[in-house]
PDB file of C-alpha atoms in Angstrom:
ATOM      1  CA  UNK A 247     130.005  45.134 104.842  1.00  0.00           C
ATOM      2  CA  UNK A 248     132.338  46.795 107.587  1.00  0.00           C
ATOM      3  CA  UNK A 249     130.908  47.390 110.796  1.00  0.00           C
ATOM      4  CA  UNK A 250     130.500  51.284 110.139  1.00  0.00           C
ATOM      5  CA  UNK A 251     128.590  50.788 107.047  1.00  0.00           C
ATOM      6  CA  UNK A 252     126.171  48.756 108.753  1.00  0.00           C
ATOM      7  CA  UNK A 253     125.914  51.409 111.176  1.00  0.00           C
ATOM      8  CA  UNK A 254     125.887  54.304 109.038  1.00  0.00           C
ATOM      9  CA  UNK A 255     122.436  52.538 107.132  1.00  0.00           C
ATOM     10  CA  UNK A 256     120.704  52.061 110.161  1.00  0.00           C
ATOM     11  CA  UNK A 257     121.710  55.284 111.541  1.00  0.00           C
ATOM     12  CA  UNK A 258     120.017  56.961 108.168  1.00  0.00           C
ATOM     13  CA  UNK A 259     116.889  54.833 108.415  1.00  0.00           C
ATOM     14  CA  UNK A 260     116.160  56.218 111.870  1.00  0.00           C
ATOM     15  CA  UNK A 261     117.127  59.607 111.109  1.00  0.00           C
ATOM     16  CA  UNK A 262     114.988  59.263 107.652  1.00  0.00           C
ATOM     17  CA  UNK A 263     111.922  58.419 109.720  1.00  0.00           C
ATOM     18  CA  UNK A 264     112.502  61.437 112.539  1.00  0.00           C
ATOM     19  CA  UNK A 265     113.197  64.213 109.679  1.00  0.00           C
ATOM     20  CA  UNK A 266     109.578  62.787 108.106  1.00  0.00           C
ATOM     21  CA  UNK A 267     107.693  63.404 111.652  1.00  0.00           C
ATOM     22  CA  UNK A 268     107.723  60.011 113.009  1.00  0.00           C
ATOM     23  CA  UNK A 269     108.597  59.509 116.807  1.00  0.00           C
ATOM     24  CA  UNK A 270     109.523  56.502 118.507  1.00  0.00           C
ATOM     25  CA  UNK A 271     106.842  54.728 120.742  1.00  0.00           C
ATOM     26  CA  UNK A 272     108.346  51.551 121.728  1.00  0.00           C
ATOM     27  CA  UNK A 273     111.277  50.077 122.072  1.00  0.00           C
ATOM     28  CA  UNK A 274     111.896  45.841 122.367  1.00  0.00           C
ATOM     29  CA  UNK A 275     115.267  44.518 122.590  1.00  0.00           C
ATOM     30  CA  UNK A 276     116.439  41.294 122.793  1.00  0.00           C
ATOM     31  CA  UNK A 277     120.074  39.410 121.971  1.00  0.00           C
ATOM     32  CA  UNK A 278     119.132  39.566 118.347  1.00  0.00           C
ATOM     33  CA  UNK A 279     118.813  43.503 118.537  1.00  0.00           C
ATOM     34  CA  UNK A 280     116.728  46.473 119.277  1.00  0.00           C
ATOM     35  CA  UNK A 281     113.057  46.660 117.641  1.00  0.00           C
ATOM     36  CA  UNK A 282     112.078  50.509 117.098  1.00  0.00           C
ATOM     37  CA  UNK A 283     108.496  51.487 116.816  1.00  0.00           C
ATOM     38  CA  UNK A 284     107.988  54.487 115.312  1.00  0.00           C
ATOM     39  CA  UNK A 285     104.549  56.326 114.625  1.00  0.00           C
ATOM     40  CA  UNK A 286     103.776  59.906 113.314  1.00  0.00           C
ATOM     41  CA  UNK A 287     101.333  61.685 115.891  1.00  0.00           C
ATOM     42  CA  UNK A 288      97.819  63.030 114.370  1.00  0.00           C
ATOM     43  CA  UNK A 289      97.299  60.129 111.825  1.00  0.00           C
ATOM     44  CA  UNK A 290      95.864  56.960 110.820  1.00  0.00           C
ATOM     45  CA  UNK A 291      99.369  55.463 109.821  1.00  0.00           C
ATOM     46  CA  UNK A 292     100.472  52.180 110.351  1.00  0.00           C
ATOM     47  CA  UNK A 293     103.333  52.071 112.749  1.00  0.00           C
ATOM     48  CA  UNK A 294     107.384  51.882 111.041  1.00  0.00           C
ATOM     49  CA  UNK A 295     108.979  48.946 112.854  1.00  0.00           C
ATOM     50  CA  UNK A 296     112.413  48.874 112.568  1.00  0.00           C
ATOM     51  CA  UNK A 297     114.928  46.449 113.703  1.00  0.00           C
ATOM     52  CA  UNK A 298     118.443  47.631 114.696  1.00  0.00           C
ATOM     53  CA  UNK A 299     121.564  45.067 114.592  1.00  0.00           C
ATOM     54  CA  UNK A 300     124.055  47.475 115.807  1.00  0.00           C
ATOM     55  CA  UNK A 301     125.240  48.440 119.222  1.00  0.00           C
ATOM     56  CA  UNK A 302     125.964  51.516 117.837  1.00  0.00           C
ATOM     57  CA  UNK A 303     122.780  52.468 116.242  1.00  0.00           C
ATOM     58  CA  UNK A 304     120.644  51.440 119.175  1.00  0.00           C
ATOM     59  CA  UNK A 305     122.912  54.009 120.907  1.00  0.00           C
ATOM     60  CA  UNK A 306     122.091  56.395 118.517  1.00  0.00           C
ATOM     61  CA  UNK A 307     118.366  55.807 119.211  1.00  0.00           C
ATOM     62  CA  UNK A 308     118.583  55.949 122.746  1.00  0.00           C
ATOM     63  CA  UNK A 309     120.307  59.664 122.267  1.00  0.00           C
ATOM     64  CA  UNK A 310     117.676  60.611 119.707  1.00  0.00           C
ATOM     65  CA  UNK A 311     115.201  59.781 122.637  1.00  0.00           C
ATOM     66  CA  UNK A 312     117.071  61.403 125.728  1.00  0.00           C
ATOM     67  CA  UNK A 313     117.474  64.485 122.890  1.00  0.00           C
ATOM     68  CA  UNK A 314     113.687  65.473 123.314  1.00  0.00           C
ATOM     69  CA  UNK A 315     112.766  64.175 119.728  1.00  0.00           C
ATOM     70  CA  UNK A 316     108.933  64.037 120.949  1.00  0.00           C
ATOM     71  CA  UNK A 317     107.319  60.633 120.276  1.00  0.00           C
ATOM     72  CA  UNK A 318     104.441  59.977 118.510  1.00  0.00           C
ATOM     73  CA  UNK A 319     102.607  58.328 121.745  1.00  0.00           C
ATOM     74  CA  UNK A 320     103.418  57.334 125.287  1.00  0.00           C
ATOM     75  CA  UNK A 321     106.590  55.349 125.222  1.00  0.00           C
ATOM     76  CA  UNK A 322     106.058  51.493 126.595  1.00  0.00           C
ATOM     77  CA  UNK A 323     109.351  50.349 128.485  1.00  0.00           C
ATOM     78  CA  UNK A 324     108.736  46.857 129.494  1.00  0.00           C
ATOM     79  CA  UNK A 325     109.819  46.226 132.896  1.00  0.00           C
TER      80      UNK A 325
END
């Protein structure tokens, strides 16, 4: 799979889970990538963990973040 593929699937999974009223709560990365929690605010759902690979997707994250997309609960940066 070329390297914009694997972006452009990971890029639709996040957007997927914004357009459905998620938010994103916490973010973990690591070397092996960038582990996105999302949660929808107001109910009993399970959080969505998702786990980017991509540089360019976890850009894409941090932009949907710095854009105002509300989250579903206080964001936890781990210092």
């Amino acid at each position: 799979m070329s390297a914009f593929a694997e972006f452009d699937k990971e890029r639709q999974a996040v957007d997927a889970l914004l357009q459905q009223g998620y938010g994103i709560v916490n973010i973990t990365e690591d070397l092996d990538g960038a582990e996105v929690t999302f949660m929808r605010s107001g109910l009993d759902d399970d959080p969505v963990k998702l786990l980017l690979l991509t540089a360019d997707a976890r850009k894409h994250v941090a932009t949907a973040v710095f854009a105002g997309h509300k989250p579903g609960a206080p964001v936890e940066a781990p210092i």
